[in-house]
């Protein structure tokens, strides 16, 4: 049996035993597939991890960069109190439309605002509208812009804000200083920023599972 198959089986086992993904989450994945969206959402155990981290940090206001069909959005928004708010940023109009339906079907439409456009254009507007600071930020869009997204996350944060960044391992290439892959370069620059930033305390964790070998970074604003 390949490692990948085993990793998927273990994720399936966790999903079936303790993760408790509700019907709306399964329906969101089905709607994403029907609409032809790529299957690059977080896995169910990872989504539940985001949900628990948001709850543990007592988040009321959350920001997500990279919505896709709203699968992680639903996990995060369902961790917020009823009067909480999640703003999620998505470049693709098609993805944003599918996400809107998924979030509404999950009964979370009142808590979630989807802003369509390039995040580097929508983030300044969010700041100008005074919508920060956010208690929880999830960065999961185009990886080459991760340094800028991290800087925006800091601008829109307060002491105690948790920042999570997905897909930081790149098949191990993140450890290769000579890589010219723009995604890897973006992630390494983001880690350089984190390392130099006295306001952040951070770590990164490698993961295996249904989505293969990957990992996430977690930073806390001091
Ligand atoms: C990995 S997917 C997000 C997955 C989602 N967070 C989940 O787990 O369900 C990345 C998303 O970022 C979007 N994206 C790419 N470039 C972007 C940009 N410049 N601004 C905003 N969103 C962008 C893509 O269209 C895609 O839907």
Short mmCIF file of C-alpha atoms and ligand atoms in Angstrom, two decimals:
data_model
loop_
_atom_site.label_atom_id
_atom_site.label_comp_id
_atom_site.label_asym_id
_atom_site.label_seq_id
_atom_site.Cartn_x
_atom_site.Cartn_y
_atom_site.Cartn_z
CA UNK A 1 0.00 0.00 0.00
CA UNK A 2 1.37 3.43 -0.90
CA UNK A 3 1.95 5.95 1.83
CA UNK A 4 -0.51 8.34 0.17
CA UNK A 5 -3.29 5.76 0.29
CA UNK A 6 -2.58 5.05 3.94
CA UNK A 7 -2.58 8.78 4.78
CA UNK A 8 -5.98 9.14 3.11
CA UNK A 9 -7.36 6.14 4.99
CA UNK A 10 -6.25 7.62 8.30
CA UNK A 11 -7.83 10.98 7.42
CA UNK A 12 -11.03 9.15 6.46
CA UNK A 13 -10.93 7.30 9.80
CA UNK A 14 -10.51 10.56 11.78
CA UNK A 15 -13.22 12.21 9.69
CA UNK A 16 -15.60 9.32 10.37
CA UNK A 17 -14.88 9.14 14.10
CA UNK A 18 -14.25 12.56 15.67
CA UNK A 19 -14.31 15.36 13.10
CA UNK A 20 -18.10 15.56 12.80
CA UNK A 21 -18.33 17.43 9.50
CA UNK A 22 -21.98 18.42 9.05
CA UNK A 23 -24.16 17.89 5.98
CA UNK A 24 -23.58 21.39 4.63
CA UNK A 25 -19.83 20.73 4.40
CA UNK A 26 -20.37 17.57 2.35
CA UNK A 27 -22.86 19.42 0.17
CA UNK A 28 -20.34 22.22 -0.37
CA UNK A 29 -17.72 19.74 -1.62
CA UNK A 30 -20.29 18.13 -3.92
CA UNK A 31 -21.33 21.55 -5.29
CA UNK A 32 -17.68 22.50 -5.83
CA UNK A 33 -17.08 19.30 -7.81
CA UNK A 34 -20.28 19.81 -9.84
CA UNK A 35 -19.14 23.35 -10.68
CA UNK A 36 -15.72 22.07 -11.76
CA UNK A 37 -13.76 23.81 -8.99
CA UNK A 38 -10.35 22.29 -8.21
CA UNK A 39 -10.26 20.03 -5.18
CA UNK A 40 -7.71 22.17 -3.34
CA UNK A 41 -9.77 22.95 -0.26
CA UNK A 42 -8.49 21.92 3.17
CA UNK A 43 -9.30 18.36 4.27
CA UNK A 44 -12.03 17.71 6.84
CA UNK A 45 -9.55 17.21 9.74
CA UNK A 46 -7.71 20.39 8.70
CA UNK A 47 -10.99 22.31 8.47
CA UNK A 48 -11.90 21.13 11.96
CA UNK A 49 -8.46 22.25 13.13
CA UNK A 50 -9.15 25.76 11.80
CA UNK A 51 -12.55 25.67 13.49
CA UNK A 52 -11.02 24.66 16.84
CA UNK A 53 -8.18 27.20 16.59
CA UNK A 54 -10.71 29.97 15.92
CA UNK A 55 -12.79 28.83 18.88
CA UNK A 56 -9.76 28.49 21.15
CA UNK A 57 -8.74 32.04 20.33
CA UNK A 58 -12.28 33.27 21.08
CA UNK A 59 -12.48 34.81 17.61
CA UNK A 60 -15.44 37.06 16.78
CA UNK A 61 -14.00 38.64 13.64
CA UNK A 62 -12.10 36.56 11.11
CA UNK A 63 -10.46 37.25 7.78
CA UNK A 64 -9.81 34.62 5.11
CA UNK A 65 -7.69 35.20 2.01
CA UNK A 66 -8.62 32.55 -0.61
CA UNK A 67 -12.22 31.30 -0.49
CA UNK A 68 -12.47 28.79 -3.37
CA UNK A 69 -15.95 27.25 -2.86
CA UNK A 70 -16.17 28.23 0.79
CA UNK A 71 -15.32 24.89 2.41
CA UNK A 72 -12.80 26.34 4.89
CA UNK A 73 -15.06 29.40 5.14
CA UNK A 74 -17.87 27.23 6.52
CA UNK A 75 -15.53 25.56 9.04
CA UNK A 76 -14.30 28.96 10.22
CA UNK A 77 -17.60 30.84 10.20
CA UNK A 78 -19.29 28.09 12.22
CA UNK A 79 -16.68 28.66 14.96
CA UNK A 80 -17.74 32.30 15.38
CA UNK A 81 -20.54 33.50 17.64
CA UNK A 82 -23.89 34.34 16.01
CA UNK A 83 -22.99 38.01 15.85
CA UNK A 84 -19.47 37.23 14.60
CA UNK A 85 -18.25 38.12 11.13
CA UNK A 86 -16.00 36.48 8.59
CA UNK A 87 -14.76 38.40 5.57
CA UNK A 88 -13.35 36.13 2.88
CA UNK A 89 -11.49 37.32 -0.23
CA UNK A 90 -11.65 35.54 -3.56
CA UNK A 91 -10.22 36.59 -6.92
CA UNK A 92 -12.42 34.35 -9.13
CA UNK A 93 -16.01 35.49 -9.69
CA UNK A 94 -17.00 31.89 -10.40
CA UNK A 95 -15.48 30.60 -7.15
CA UNK A 96 -17.09 33.43 -5.20
CA UNK A 97 -20.51 32.61 -6.68
CA UNK A 98 -20.24 28.92 -5.78
CA UNK A 99 -19.01 29.85 -2.30
CA UNK A 100 -21.97 32.21 -1.79
CA UNK A 101 -24.42 29.38 -2.46
CA UNK A 102 -22.50 26.97 -0.21
CA UNK A 103 -22.28 29.43 2.67
CA UNK A 104 -25.97 30.35 2.38
CA UNK A 105 -26.95 26.66 2.26
CA UNK A 106 -24.95 26.15 5.45
CA UNK A 107 -27.08 28.85 7.13
CA UNK A 108 -24.05 31.09 7.62
CA UNK A 109 -24.89 33.79 5.08
CA UNK A 110 -25.47 36.38 7.80
CA UNK A 111 -21.99 35.88 9.22
CA UNK A 112 -19.98 35.72 6.00
CA UNK A 113 -19.12 38.45 3.54
CA UNK A 114 -17.40 37.36 0.32
CA UNK A 115 -15.40 40.08 -1.41
CA UNK A 116 -14.53 39.30 -4.98
CA UNK A 117 -11.35 40.63 -6.53
CA UNK A 118 -7.58 40.44 -6.14
CA UNK A 119 -6.90 40.38 -2.41
CA UNK A 120 -4.18 43.01 -2.71
CA UNK A 121 -6.90 45.35 -4.00
CA UNK A 122 -9.62 44.39 -1.52
CA UNK A 123 -7.38 44.43 1.60
CA UNK A 124 -6.72 48.21 1.49
CA UNK A 125 -10.48 48.79 1.23
CA UNK A 126 -11.09 46.63 4.28
CA UNK A 127 -8.57 48.74 6.19
CA UNK A 128 -10.08 51.99 4.87
CA UNK A 129 -13.53 50.84 5.99
CA UNK A 130 -12.19 50.25 9.50
CA UNK A 131 -13.23 46.58 9.50
CA UNK A 132 -10.21 45.37 11.50
CA UNK A 133 -8.71 44.38 13.74
CA UNK A 134 -9.40 40.71 13.10
CA UNK A 135 -9.01 38.05 15.80
CA UNK A 136 -8.16 35.26 13.36
CA UNK A 137 -6.64 35.34 9.86
CA UNK A 138 -6.39 32.39 7.47
CA UNK A 139 -4.12 32.88 4.44
CA UNK A 140 -4.76 30.38 1.61
CA UNK A 141 -4.62 32.09 -1.80
CA UNK A 142 -1.84 32.58 -4.37
CA UNK A 143 1.33 31.67 -2.51
CA UNK A 144 3.65 34.12 -4.27
CA UNK A 145 1.82 36.98 -2.58
CA UNK A 146 2.15 35.45 0.89
CA UNK A 147 4.70 38.07 2.06
CA UNK A 148 2.22 40.85 1.25
CA UNK A 149 -0.67 38.89 2.78
CA UNK A 150 1.31 38.41 5.98
CA UNK A 151 2.01 42.15 6.15
CA UNK A 152 -1.69 42.87 5.64
CA UNK A 153 -2.62 40.33 8.29
CA UNK A 154 -0.36 42.19 10.72
CA UNK A 155 -1.79 45.58 9.77
CA UNK A 156 -5.29 44.26 10.40
CA UNK A 157 -4.45 42.48 13.66
CA UNK A 158 -4.20 43.20 17.38
CA UNK A 159 -2.12 41.57 20.12
CA UNK A 160 -3.54 38.05 20.41
CA UNK A 161 -4.57 37.66 16.76
CA UNK A 162 -3.85 34.18 15.40
CA UNK A 163 -2.58 33.89 11.81
CA UNK A 164 -2.65 30.55 9.99
CA UNK A 165 -1.04 30.04 6.56
CA UNK A 166 -1.78 26.92 4.53
CA UNK A 167 0.39 24.98 2.05
CA UNK A 168 3.80 26.09 3.27
CA UNK A 169 5.75 22.88 2.54
CA UNK A 170 5.58 22.65 -1.29
CA UNK A 171 6.64 19.01 -1.46
CA UNK A 172 9.67 19.83 0.71
CA UNK A 173 10.95 22.54 -1.66
CA UNK A 174 10.44 25.18 1.02
CA UNK A 175 13.79 24.03 2.44
CA UNK A 176 15.56 24.74 -0.87
CA UNK A 177 17.08 28.23 -0.83
CA UNK A 178 17.91 27.92 -4.56
CA UNK A 179 14.31 27.24 -5.65
CA UNK A 180 13.04 29.59 -8.36
CA UNK A 181 9.42 28.41 -8.05
CA UNK A 182 7.47 31.63 -7.40
CA UNK A 183 5.27 29.90 -4.80
CA UNK A 184 8.30 28.59 -2.91
CA UNK A 185 10.05 31.97 -3.18
CA UNK A 186 6.90 33.66 -1.82
CA UNK A 187 6.63 31.28 1.10
CA UNK A 188 10.34 31.58 1.96
CA UNK A 189 10.08 35.40 1.87
CA UNK A 190 7.07 35.16 4.17
CA UNK A 191 9.08 33.03 6.61
CA UNK A 192 11.93 35.58 6.45
CA UNK A 193 9.44 38.30 7.36
CA UNK A 194 8.08 36.24 10.24
CA UNK A 195 11.62 35.56 11.49
CA UNK A 196 12.44 39.30 11.53
CA UNK A 197 9.10 40.41 12.95
CA UNK A 198 9.32 40.98 16.72
CA UNK A 199 5.50 41.16 16.97
CA UNK A 200 5.12 37.51 15.88
CA UNK A 201 5.73 34.24 17.67
CA UNK A 202 5.44 31.40 15.14
CA UNK A 203 5.90 27.80 14.19
CA UNK A 204 5.24 25.60 11.15
CA UNK A 205 4.00 22.02 11.15
CA UNK A 206 4.33 19.45 8.35
CA UNK A 207 1.27 17.31 7.74
CA UNK A 208 0.33 14.22 5.74
CA UNK A 209 -3.23 13.20 4.91
CA UNK A 210 -5.86 13.11 2.20
CA UNK A 211 -4.22 16.15 0.58
CA UNK A 212 -0.76 14.55 0.52
CA UNK A 213 2.33 15.97 2.20
CA UNK A 214 2.01 19.62 3.15
CA UNK A 215 1.89 21.83 6.20
CA UNK A 216 0.82 25.08 7.75
CA UNK A 217 2.37 27.98 9.62
CA UNK A 218 0.83 29.37 12.78
CA UNK A 219 1.73 32.77 14.18
CA UNK A 220 0.48 34.66 17.21
CA UNK A 221 0.63 38.45 17.33
CA UNK A 222 2.28 39.55 20.60
C1 LIG B 1 -6.30 26.91 -2.15
S1 LIG B 1 -7.70 27.76 -2.75
C2 LIG B 1 -8.55 28.19 -1.25
C3 LIG B 1 -9.12 26.99 -0.57
C4 LIG B 1 -10.07 27.35 0.56
N1 LIG B 1 -9.42 28.17 1.54
C5 LIG B 1 -10.54 26.06 1.23
O1 LIG B 1 -9.73 25.44 1.95
O2 LIG B 1 -11.71 25.67 1.02
C6 LIG B 1 -7.03 29.29 -3.25
C7 LIG B 1 -8.05 30.30 -3.75
O3 LIG B 1 -7.40 31.56 -3.82
C8 LIG B 1 -7.91 32.25 -4.93
N2 LIG B 1 -6.95 33.28 -5.34
C9 LIG B 1 -5.87 33.17 -6.15
N3 LIG B 1 -5.27 34.33 -6.29
C10 LIG B 1 -5.97 35.24 -5.56
C11 LIG B 1 -5.84 36.63 -5.33
N4 LIG B 1 -4.86 37.34 -5.87
N5 LIG B 1 -6.75 37.23 -4.53
C12 LIG B 1 -7.75 36.50 -3.95
N6 LIG B 1 -7.92 35.18 -4.15
C13 LIG B 1 -7.04 34.56 -4.94
C14 LIG B 1 -8.09 31.17 -5.98
O4 LIG B 1 -8.99 31.59 -7.00
C15 LIG B 1 -8.60 30.00 -5.14
O5 LIG B 1 -9.99 29.98 -5.13
#
